[in-house]
mmCIF file of C-alpha atoms in Angstrom:
data_model
loop_
_atom_site.group_PDB
_atom_site.id
_atom_site.type_symbol
_atom_site.label_atom_id
_atom_site.label_comp_id
_atom_site.label_asym_id
_atom_site.label_seq_id
_atom_site.Cartn_x
_atom_site.Cartn_y
_atom_site.Cartn_z
ATOM 1 C CA UNK A 975 -4.315 14.509 9.281
ATOM 2 C CA UNK A 976 -4.507 10.744 9.233
ATOM 3 C CA UNK A 977 -1.750 8.824 10.889
ATOM 4 C CA UNK A 978 -1.362 5.141 10.331
ATOM 5 C CA UNK A 979 1.442 3.524 12.270
ATOM 6 C CA UNK A 980 2.257 -0.146 11.896
ATOM 7 C CA UNK A 981 4.358 -1.627 14.651
ATOM 8 C CA UNK A 982 7.080 -4.218 14.204
ATOM 9 C CA UNK A 983 7.894 -6.036 17.477
ATOM 10 C CA UNK A 984 11.001 -8.157 17.156
ATOM 11 C CA UNK A 985 11.399 -10.845 19.784
ATOM 12 C CA UNK A 986 13.640 -13.905 20.140
ATOM 13 C CA UNK A 987 11.225 -16.236 18.354
ATOM 14 C CA UNK A 988 9.318 -14.217 15.712
ATOM 15 C CA UNK A 989 8.736 -11.002 13.851
ATOM 16 C CA UNK A 990 5.217 -9.641 13.811
ATOM 17 C CA UNK A 991 4.619 -7.171 11.015
ATOM 18 C CA UNK A 992 1.670 -4.811 10.745
ATOM 19 C CA UNK A 993 1.674 -2.504 7.736
ATOM 20 C CA UNK A 994 -0.424 0.679 7.725
ATOM 21 C CA UNK A 995 -1.539 2.533 4.630
ATOM 22 C CA UNK A 996 -3.253 5.850 4.128
ATOM 23 C CA UNK A 997 -4.421 8.612 1.818
ATOM 24 C CA UNK A 998 -2.830 11.834 0.626
ATOM 25 C CA UNK A 999 -3.743 13.849 3.710
ATOM 26 C CA UNK A 1000 -1.333 15.904 5.837
ATOM 27 C CA UNK A 1001 0.135 12.640 7.088
ATOM 28 C CA UNK A 1002 -0.384 9.149 5.773
ATOM 29 C CA UNK A 1003 1.174 5.740 6.206
ATOM 30 C CA UNK A 1004 3.682 4.711 8.835
ATOM 31 C CA UNK A 1005 5.417 1.909 10.626
ATOM 32 C CA UNK A 1006 7.536 1.370 13.697
ATOM 33 C CA UNK A 1007 10.464 -1.008 13.894
ATOM 34 C CA UNK A 1008 11.139 -2.336 17.382
ATOM 35 C CA UNK A 1009 13.595 -4.833 18.804
ATOM 36 C CA UNK A 1010 14.558 -3.406 22.171
ATOM 37 C CA UNK A 1011 12.398 -1.967 24.920
ATOM 38 C CA UNK A 1012 15.291 0.186 26.088
ATOM 39 C CA UNK A 1013 16.525 1.208 22.628
ATOM 40 C CA UNK A 1014 16.354 4.695 21.187
ATOM 41 C CA UNK A 1015 13.352 5.636 19.045
ATOM 42 C CA UNK A 1016 13.882 7.753 15.941
ATOM 43 C CA UNK A 1017 10.743 9.608 14.851
ATOM 44 C CA UNK A 1018 10.975 10.111 11.095
ATOM 45 C CA UNK A 1019 8.960 12.801 9.307
ATOM 46 C CA UNK A 1020 8.668 11.604 5.722
ATOM 47 C CA UNK A 1021 7.324 12.848 2.394
ATOM 48 C CA UNK A 1022 5.866 10.409 -0.196
ATOM 49 C CA UNK A 1023 7.690 11.669 -3.278
ATOM 50 C CA UNK A 1024 10.266 9.963 -5.549
ATOM 51 C CA UNK A 1025 12.733 12.682 -4.581
ATOM 52 C CA UNK A 1026 13.273 10.488 -1.536
ATOM 53 C CA UNK A 1027 13.160 7.092 -3.240
ATOM 54 C CA UNK A 1028 16.135 5.612 -1.315
ATOM 55 C CA UNK A 1029 14.406 6.119 2.024
ATOM 56 C CA UNK A 1030 11.301 4.372 0.733
ATOM 57 C CA UNK A 1031 13.334 1.542 -0.776
ATOM 58 C CA UNK A 1032 15.074 1.177 2.584
ATOM 59 C CA UNK A 1033 11.728 0.948 4.323
ATOM 60 C CA UNK A 1034 9.929 -1.341 1.887
ATOM 61 C CA UNK A 1035 12.801 -3.805 1.539
ATOM 62 C CA UNK A 1036 13.546 -3.932 5.261
ATOM 63 C CA UNK A 1037 16.909 -2.155 5.236
ATOM 64 C CA UNK A 1038 15.797 0.315 7.889
ATOM 65 C CA UNK A 1039 14.448 -2.502 10.047
ATOM 66 C CA UNK A 1040 17.666 -4.483 9.776
ATOM 67 C CA UNK A 1041 20.033 -1.580 10.395
ATOM 68 C CA UNK A 1042 18.016 -0.275 13.342
ATOM 69 C CA UNK A 1043 17.741 -3.759 14.809
ATOM 70 C CA UNK A 1044 21.530 -4.062 14.615
ATOM 71 C CA UNK A 1045 21.943 -1.080 16.977
ATOM 72 C CA UNK A 1046 18.987 -1.935 19.226
ATOM 73 C CA UNK A 1047 16.914 1.011 18.013
ATOM 74 C CA UNK A 1048 13.366 1.585 16.794
ATOM 75 C CA UNK A 1049 11.775 4.017 14.400
ATOM 76 C CA UNK A 1050 8.406 5.638 13.896
ATOM 77 C CA UNK A 1051 7.280 6.899 10.504
ATOM 78 C CA UNK A 1052 4.825 9.642 9.643
ATOM 79 C CA UNK A 1053 4.201 11.234 6.246
ATOM 80 C CA UNK A 1054 3.585 14.866 5.304
ATOM 81 C CA UNK A 1055 2.772 16.709 2.084
ATOM 82 C CA UNK A 1056 5.723 19.110 2.036
ATOM 83 C CA UNK A 1057 8.954 20.221 3.662
ATOM 84 C CA UNK A 1058 7.301 23.135 5.506
ATOM 85 C CA UNK A 1059 4.896 20.672 7.172
ATOM 86 C CA UNK A 1060 7.838 18.490 8.186
ATOM 87 C CA UNK A 1061 9.434 21.587 9.687
ATOM 88 C CA UNK A 1062 6.297 22.207 11.728
ATOM 89 C CA UNK A 1063 6.354 18.661 13.110
ATOM 90 C CA UNK A 1064 10.021 18.938 14.086
ATOM 91 C CA UNK A 1065 9.509 22.385 15.622
ATOM 92 C CA UNK A 1066 6.591 21.020 17.652
ATOM 93 C CA UNK A 1067 8.805 18.252 19.065
ATOM 94 C CA UNK A 1068 6.881 15.549 17.203
ATOM 95 C CA UNK A 1069 9.762 14.327 15.022
ATOM 96 C CA UNK A 1070 13.531 13.927 15.319
ATOM 97 C CA UNK A 1071 14.499 13.566 11.666
ATOM 98 C CA UNK A 1072 13.098 14.884 8.416
ATOM 99 C CA UNK A 1073 14.054 14.709 4.779
ATOM 100 C CA UNK A 1074 13.278 17.490 2.338
ATOM 101 C CA UNK A 1075 14.606 19.835 -0.317
ATOM 102 C CA UNK A 1076 17.302 22.397 0.374
ATOM 103 C CA UNK A 1077 15.158 25.537 0.779
ATOM 104 C CA UNK A 1078 12.725 24.410 3.506
ATOM 105 C CA UNK A 1079 15.646 23.011 5.501
ATOM 106 C CA UNK A 1080 17.415 26.360 5.270
ATOM 107 C CA UNK A 1081 14.232 28.166 6.303
ATOM 108 C CA UNK A 1082 13.902 25.915 9.357
ATOM 109 C CA UNK A 1083 17.493 26.563 10.403
ATOM 110 C CA UNK A 1084 17.139 30.312 9.880
ATOM 111 C CA UNK A 1085 14.197 30.395 12.296
ATOM 112 C CA UNK A 1086 16.375 28.928 15.027
ATOM 113 C CA UNK A 1087 15.465 25.266 14.884
ATOM 114 C CA UNK A 1088 18.346 23.253 16.458
ATOM 115 C CA UNK A 1089 18.902 20.988 13.461
ATOM 116 C CA UNK A 1090 21.780 19.866 11.267
ATOM 117 C CA UNK A 1091 22.019 18.298 7.833
ATOM 118 C CA UNK A 1092 23.517 14.815 8.184
ATOM 119 C CA UNK A 1093 23.216 13.381 4.684
ATOM 120 C CA UNK A 1094 22.309 14.059 1.114
ATOM 121 C CA UNK A 1095 19.570 11.907 -0.422
ATOM 122 C CA UNK A 1096 19.360 12.906 -4.063
ATOM 123 C CA UNK A 1097 19.648 15.625 -6.613
ATOM 124 C CA UNK A 1098 18.058 16.024 -10.019
ATOM 125 C CA UNK A 1099 17.490 19.069 -12.182
ATOM 126 C CA UNK A 1100 14.487 17.483 -13.908
ATOM 127 C CA UNK A 1101 12.798 16.534 -10.648
ATOM 128 C CA UNK A 1102 11.190 19.974 -10.314
ATOM 129 C CA UNK A 1103 9.404 21.904 -13.062
ATOM 130 C CA UNK A 1104 6.968 24.601 -14.075
ATOM 131 C CA UNK A 1105 3.969 22.994 -15.780
ATOM 132 C CA UNK A 1106 1.215 24.538 -17.874
ATOM 133 C CA UNK A 1107 -1.821 22.900 -19.458
ATOM 134 C CA UNK A 1108 -1.075 20.933 -22.591
ATOM 135 C CA UNK A 1109 -3.041 23.434 -24.697
ATOM 136 C CA UNK A 1110 -1.795 26.552 -22.886
ATOM 137 C CA UNK A 1111 -0.875 29.632 -24.880
ATOM 138 C CA UNK A 1112 1.966 30.278 -22.426
ATOM 139 C CA UNK A 1113 5.129 29.439 -24.344
ATOM 140 C CA UNK A 1114 7.908 30.788 -22.139
ATOM 141 C CA UNK A 1115 8.701 31.891 -18.605
ATOM 142 C CA UNK A 1116 8.442 35.503 -19.779
ATOM 143 C CA UNK A 1117 4.811 34.809 -20.737
ATOM 144 C CA UNK A 1118 4.034 34.141 -17.071
ATOM 145 C CA UNK A 1119 4.098 37.852 -16.230
ATOM 146 C CA UNK A 1120 0.784 38.708 -14.560
ATOM 147 C CA UNK A 1121 -0.329 35.054 -14.573
ATOM 148 C CA UNK A 1122 -1.531 32.944 -11.648
ATOM 149 C CA UNK A 1123 1.079 30.432 -10.517
ATOM 150 C CA UNK A 1124 0.613 27.874 -7.762
ATOM 151 C CA UNK A 1125 3.360 26.343 -5.633
ATOM 152 C CA UNK A 1126 3.914 25.335 -2.021
ATOM 153 C CA UNK A 1127 5.229 28.434 -0.280
ATOM 154 C CA UNK A 1128 8.533 27.753 1.456
ATOM 155 C CA UNK A 1129 9.267 24.732 -0.720
ATOM 156 C CA UNK A 1130 12.126 24.504 -3.189
ATOM 157 C CA UNK A 1131 9.570 25.112 -5.933
ATOM 158 C CA UNK A 1132 9.486 28.747 -4.807
ATOM 159 C CA UNK A 1133 13.228 28.998 -5.350
ATOM 160 C CA UNK A 1134 13.120 27.492 -8.842
ATOM 161 C CA UNK A 1135 10.372 29.888 -9.902
ATOM 162 C CA UNK A 1136 12.295 32.857 -8.523
ATOM 163 C CA UNK A 1137 15.418 31.792 -10.421
ATOM 164 C CA UNK A 1138 13.571 31.273 -13.690
ATOM 165 C CA UNK A 1139 11.803 34.616 -13.403
ATOM 166 C CA UNK A 1140 15.084 36.331 -12.555
ATOM 167 C CA UNK A 1141 16.552 35.050 -15.812
ATOM 168 C CA UNK A 1142 13.797 37.018 -17.576
ATOM 169 C CA UNK A 1143 14.350 40.148 -15.456
ATOM 170 C CA UNK A 1144 11.169 39.366 -13.520
ATOM 171 C CA UNK A 1145 10.499 38.664 -9.843
ATOM 172 C CA UNK A 1146 7.805 36.896 -7.858
ATOM 173 C CA UNK A 1147 6.093 40.295 -7.587
ATOM 174 C CA UNK A 1148 5.491 40.193 -11.346
ATOM 175 C CA UNK A 1149 3.221 37.140 -11.077
ATOM 176 C CA UNK A 1150 0.207 36.196 -8.977
ATOM 177 C CA UNK A 1151 1.367 33.491 -6.586
ATOM 178 C CA UNK A 1152 -0.998 31.048 -4.908
ATOM 179 C CA UNK A 1153 0.063 28.795 -2.044
ATOM 180 C CA UNK A 1154 -1.068 25.242 -2.849
ATOM 181 C CA UNK A 1155 0.246 21.862 -1.749
ATOM 182 C CA UNK A 1156 1.502 19.500 -4.429
ATOM 183 C CA UNK A 1157 -1.543 17.237 -4.239
ATOM 184 C CA UNK A 1158 -3.902 20.175 -4.853
ATOM 185 C CA UNK A 1159 -2.042 21.714 -7.776
ATOM 186 C CA UNK A 1160 -3.027 19.278 -10.578
ATOM 187 C CA UNK A 1161 -6.751 19.932 -10.131
ATOM 188 C CA UNK A 1162 -6.194 23.693 -9.964
ATOM 189 C CA UNK A 1163 -4.298 23.567 -13.248
ATOM 190 C CA UNK A 1164 -6.800 21.279 -14.971
ATOM 191 C CA UNK A 1165 -9.746 23.439 -13.873
ATOM 192 C CA UNK A 1166 -8.128 26.629 -15.096
ATOM 193 C CA UNK A 1167 -7.871 28.129 -11.610
ATOM 194 C CA UNK A 1168 -4.193 28.826 -12.231
ATOM 195 C CA UNK A 1169 -2.118 29.294 -15.348
ATOM 196 C CA UNK A 1170 0.886 27.309 -14.156
ATOM 197 C CA UNK A 1171 2.115 25.195 -11.285
ATOM 198 C CA UNK A 1172 5.594 24.562 -9.923
ATOM 199 C CA UNK A 1173 5.707 20.963 -8.845
ATOM 200 C CA UNK A 1174 7.972 17.962 -8.400
ATOM 201 C CA UNK A 1175 7.967 14.270 -9.179
ATOM 202 C CA UNK A 1176 5.829 12.087 -9.237
ATOM 203 C CA UNK A 1177 3.403 14.717 -10.483
ATOM 204 C CA UNK A 1178 5.565 15.895 -13.382
ATOM 205 C CA UNK A 1179 5.643 12.456 -14.980
ATOM 206 C CA UNK A 1180 2.003 11.682 -14.203
ATOM 207 C CA UNK A 1181 0.633 14.926 -15.641
ATOM 208 C CA UNK A 1182 2.815 14.931 -18.745
ATOM 209 C CA UNK A 1183 2.298 11.245 -19.520
ATOM 210 C CA UNK A 1184 -1.499 11.480 -19.336
ATOM 211 C CA UNK A 1185 -1.580 14.576 -21.535
ATOM 212 C CA UNK A 1186 -2.859 16.962 -18.867
ATOM 213 C CA UNK A 1187 0.186 19.225 -18.830
ATOM 214 C CA UNK A 1188 3.500 20.027 -20.451
ATOM 215 C CA UNK A 1189 6.811 21.195 -19.020
ATOM 216 C CA UNK A 1190 7.422 24.897 -19.549
ATOM 217 C CA UNK A 1191 10.812 24.762 -17.809
ATOM 218 C CA UNK A 1192 12.588 22.561 -15.301
ATOM 219 C CA UNK A 1193 15.702 22.974 -13.195
ATOM 220 C CA UNK A 1194 18.161 22.046 -15.954
ATOM 221 C CA UNK A 1195 21.057 24.469 -15.786
ATOM 222 C CA UNK A 1196 19.250 26.479 -13.126
ATOM 223 C CA UNK A 1197 18.801 24.451 -9.950
ATOM 224 C CA UNK A 1198 20.560 21.255 -8.891
ATOM 225 C CA UNK A 1199 17.713 20.341 -6.555
ATOM 226 C CA UNK A 1200 19.371 18.795 -3.513
ATOM 227 C CA UNK A 1201 17.305 16.610 -1.196
ATOM 228 C CA UNK A 1202 18.769 16.246 2.267
ATOM 229 C CA UNK A 1203 18.217 14.640 5.652
ATOM 230 C CA UNK A 1204 18.318 16.798 8.749
ATOM 231 C CA UNK A 1205 18.091 15.746 12.369
ATOM 232 C CA UNK A 1206 17.621 17.505 15.686
ATOM 233 C CA UNK A 1207 21.181 18.112 16.881
ATOM 234 C CA UNK A 1208 20.647 16.963 20.462
ATOM 235 C CA UNK A 1209 19.106 13.720 19.249
ATOM 236 C CA UNK A 1210 22.034 13.032 16.918
ATOM 237 C CA UNK A 1211 24.593 13.743 19.642
ATOM 238 C CA UNK A 1212 22.811 11.407 22.048
ATOM 239 C CA UNK A 1213 22.230 8.663 19.446
ATOM 240 C CA UNK A 1214 24.995 8.743 16.824
ATOM 241 C CA UNK A 1215 24.676 5.018 16.094
ATOM 242 C CA UNK A 1216 21.023 5.494 15.166
ATOM 243 C CA UNK A 1217 21.872 8.204 12.630
ATOM 244 C CA UNK A 1218 24.617 6.039 11.161
ATOM 245 C CA UNK A 1219 22.182 3.112 10.940
ATOM 246 C CA UNK A 1220 19.742 5.305 9.007
ATOM 247 C CA UNK A 1221 22.483 6.345 6.583
ATOM 248 C CA UNK A 1222 23.680 2.754 6.125
ATOM 249 C CA UNK A 1223 20.132 1.745 5.184
ATOM 250 C CA UNK A 1224 20.037 4.511 2.569
ATOM 251 C CA UNK A 1225 23.442 3.461 1.231
ATOM 252 C CA UNK A 1226 22.085 -0.044 0.680
ATOM 253 C CA UNK A 1227 19.103 1.427 -1.146
ATOM 254 C CA UNK A 1228 21.423 3.534 -3.318
ATOM 255 C CA UNK A 1229 23.358 0.420 -4.255
ATOM 256 C CA UNK A 1230 20.151 -1.316 -5.339
ATOM 257 C CA UNK A 1231 18.998 1.714 -7.324
ATOM 258 C CA UNK A 1232 22.282 1.612 -9.209
ATOM 259 C CA UNK A 1233 22.447 -2.162 -9.725
ATOM 260 C CA UNK A 1234 18.775 -3.097 -10.142
ATOM 261 C CA UNK A 1235 16.559 -0.029 -10.670
ATOM 262 C CA UNK A 1236 13.714 -2.228 -11.882
ATOM 263 C CA UNK A 1237 13.546 -4.024 -8.538
ATOM 264 C CA UNK A 1238 13.728 -0.713 -6.701
ATOM 265 C CA UNK A 1239 10.955 0.744 -8.858
ATOM 266 C CA UNK A 1240 8.723 -2.243 -8.235
ATOM 267 C CA UNK A 1241 9.274 -1.953 -4.485
ATOM 268 C CA UNK A 1242 8.167 1.676 -4.172
ATOM 269 C CA UNK A 1243 5.919 2.542 -7.132
ATOM 270 C CA UNK A 1244 2.765 2.073 -5.068
ATOM 271 C CA UNK A 1245 4.072 4.442 -2.399
ATOM 272 C CA UNK A 1246 3.996 7.233 -4.961
ATOM 273 C CA UNK A 1247 0.807 6.246 -6.775
ATOM 274 C CA UNK A 1248 2.462 5.334 -10.080
ATOM 275 C CA UNK A 1249 3.022 2.108 -11.973
ATOM 276 C CA UNK A 1250 6.401 0.412 -12.098
ATOM 277 C CA UNK A 1251 7.137 1.550 -15.649
ATOM 278 C CA UNK A 1252 6.590 5.211 -14.810
ATOM 279 C CA UNK A 1253 8.531 4.826 -11.568
ATOM 280 C CA UNK A 1254 11.467 3.445 -13.514
ATOM 281 C CA UNK A 1255 11.401 6.526 -15.731
ATOM 282 C CA UNK A 1256 11.268 8.838 -12.702
ATOM 283 C CA UNK A 1257 14.285 7.136 -11.110
ATOM 284 C CA UNK A 1258 16.365 7.975 -14.177
ATOM 285 C CA UNK A 1259 15.863 11.695 -13.491
ATOM 286 C CA UNK A 1260 17.768 11.580 -10.193
ATOM 287 C CA UNK A 1261 21.174 10.809 -8.772
ATOM 288 C CA UNK A 1262 20.765 9.108 -5.404
ATOM 289 C CA UNK A 1263 23.583 9.389 -2.865
ATOM 290 C CA UNK A 1264 24.011 10.126 0.839
ATOM 291 C CA UNK A 1265 27.421 11.731 0.280
ATOM 292 C CA UNK A 1266 27.658 15.455 0.948
ATOM 293 C CA UNK A 1267 30.192 16.509 -1.661
ATOM 294 C CA UNK A 1268 31.802 19.903 -2.069
ATOM 295 C CA UNK A 1269 29.421 20.476 -4.985
ATOM 296 C CA UNK A 1270 26.417 19.660 -2.790
ATOM 297 C CA UNK A 1271 27.581 22.021 -0.064
ATOM 298 C CA UNK A 1272 28.258 24.771 -2.616
ATOM 299 C CA UNK A 1273 24.747 24.369 -4.009
ATOM 300 C CA UNK A 1274 23.117 24.511 -0.587
ATOM 301 C CA UNK A 1275 25.173 27.608 0.186
ATOM 302 C CA UNK A 1276 24.003 29.158 -3.077
ATOM 303 C CA UNK A 1277 20.371 28.495 -2.133
ATOM 304 C CA UNK A 1278 20.942 30.033 1.288
ATOM 305 C CA UNK A 1279 22.519 33.163 -0.171
ATOM 306 C CA UNK A 1280 19.721 33.601 -2.691
ATOM 307 C CA UNK A 1281 17.083 33.098 -0.002
ATOM 308 C CA UNK A 1282 18.687 35.738 2.186
ATOM 309 C CA UNK A 1283 19.015 38.240 -0.661
ATOM 310 C CA UNK A 1284 15.421 37.621 -1.773
ATOM 311 C CA UNK A 1285 14.056 38.049 1.738
ATOM 312 C CA UNK A 1286 12.781 34.456 1.900
ATOM 313 C CA UNK A 1287 14.788 34.170 5.117
ATOM 314 C CA UNK A 1288 15.593 37.098 7.391
ATOM 315 C CA UNK A 1289 18.457 35.562 9.372
ATOM 316 C CA UNK A 1290 21.655 34.193 7.873
ATOM 317 C CA UNK A 1291 22.631 30.556 8.317
ATOM 318 C CA UNK A 1292 26.172 29.369 9.054
ATOM 319 C CA UNK A 1293 26.501 26.550 6.536
ATOM 320 C CA UNK A 1294 29.660 25.181 8.184
ATOM 321 C CA UNK A 1295 27.799 24.462 11.411
ATOM 322 C CA UNK A 1296 24.572 23.496 9.640
ATOM 323 C CA UNK A 1297 26.053 20.706 7.505
ATOM 324 C CA UNK A 1298 27.652 17.859 9.445
ATOM 325 C CA UNK A 1299 29.420 15.351 7.196
ATOM 326 C CA UNK A 1300 30.788 13.202 10.028
ATOM 327 C CA UNK A 1301 27.853 10.781 10.156
ATOM 328 C CA UNK A 1302 28.064 9.971 6.451
ATOM 329 C CA UNK A 1303 31.805 9.402 6.749
ATOM 330 C CA UNK A 1304 31.355 7.183 9.813
ATOM 331 C CA UNK A 1305 28.579 5.176 8.146
ATOM 332 C CA UNK A 1306 30.897 4.313 5.267
#
């Protein structure tokens, strides 16, 4: 794992900015915003995928820096390949806040991690899909029976695949599943090591636009695909202003995504390894909002219930205590 942390030290006279960049290892780029030696530090566990575009817009355009500075706080940023890896960092006491899809957050809570969901980030049914090679003879989900399918175990890709198979009276036991991170799946598909992959953006758009793969099925009508932010409960209770500052930064990013998506795309395309044109297309596949609506909560509850019934989690999760909408309301 490579960790690159750039430190921003804000003093009375000047702002010194050091920006770190990295590769697609377990962790990659990072930066720290600092304006007070005695201020709270929020350690953010990030994932470099367009599912979380508002957080990246907030970082690249300085919204996080400005909002944290306003409350005398600092932040540290570290990137991971998937939600399960973020969970590991939080469980190890190495991060205070993570953003991820619904399923890995539910898994973390079910294992006893003292966390709570404090905001939505996005949702998008087309942001997650089953891909096969462009010349594959597989024409439907039913054709996947007995085939090799790669996805990141414990990610929301596992849930989508289970739902799609269920619609064909199949289960995960009817296919050969292979645990692969998102960055490793394209090569496995191209080399014929697997028959299909279940993957999210930016990979969907990259692989379909270059002719490597085609979409067999996505989440349309099957899975809403909520992306959320969770935080360690004790940290949030001790530093409520920091959590509200984080949410305010995301709200500013959401406003820009709605009013000037081209500017937003230009700001973050490089973070996801795509050009601005492709990034603009990806943005159109998502609805970005921090609000935790009744529909969002119902969807997360649905994912939890399915996960419990399917044995993905062994301990039930009390959604009412897991989702805390007070920070979003206060940030408004």
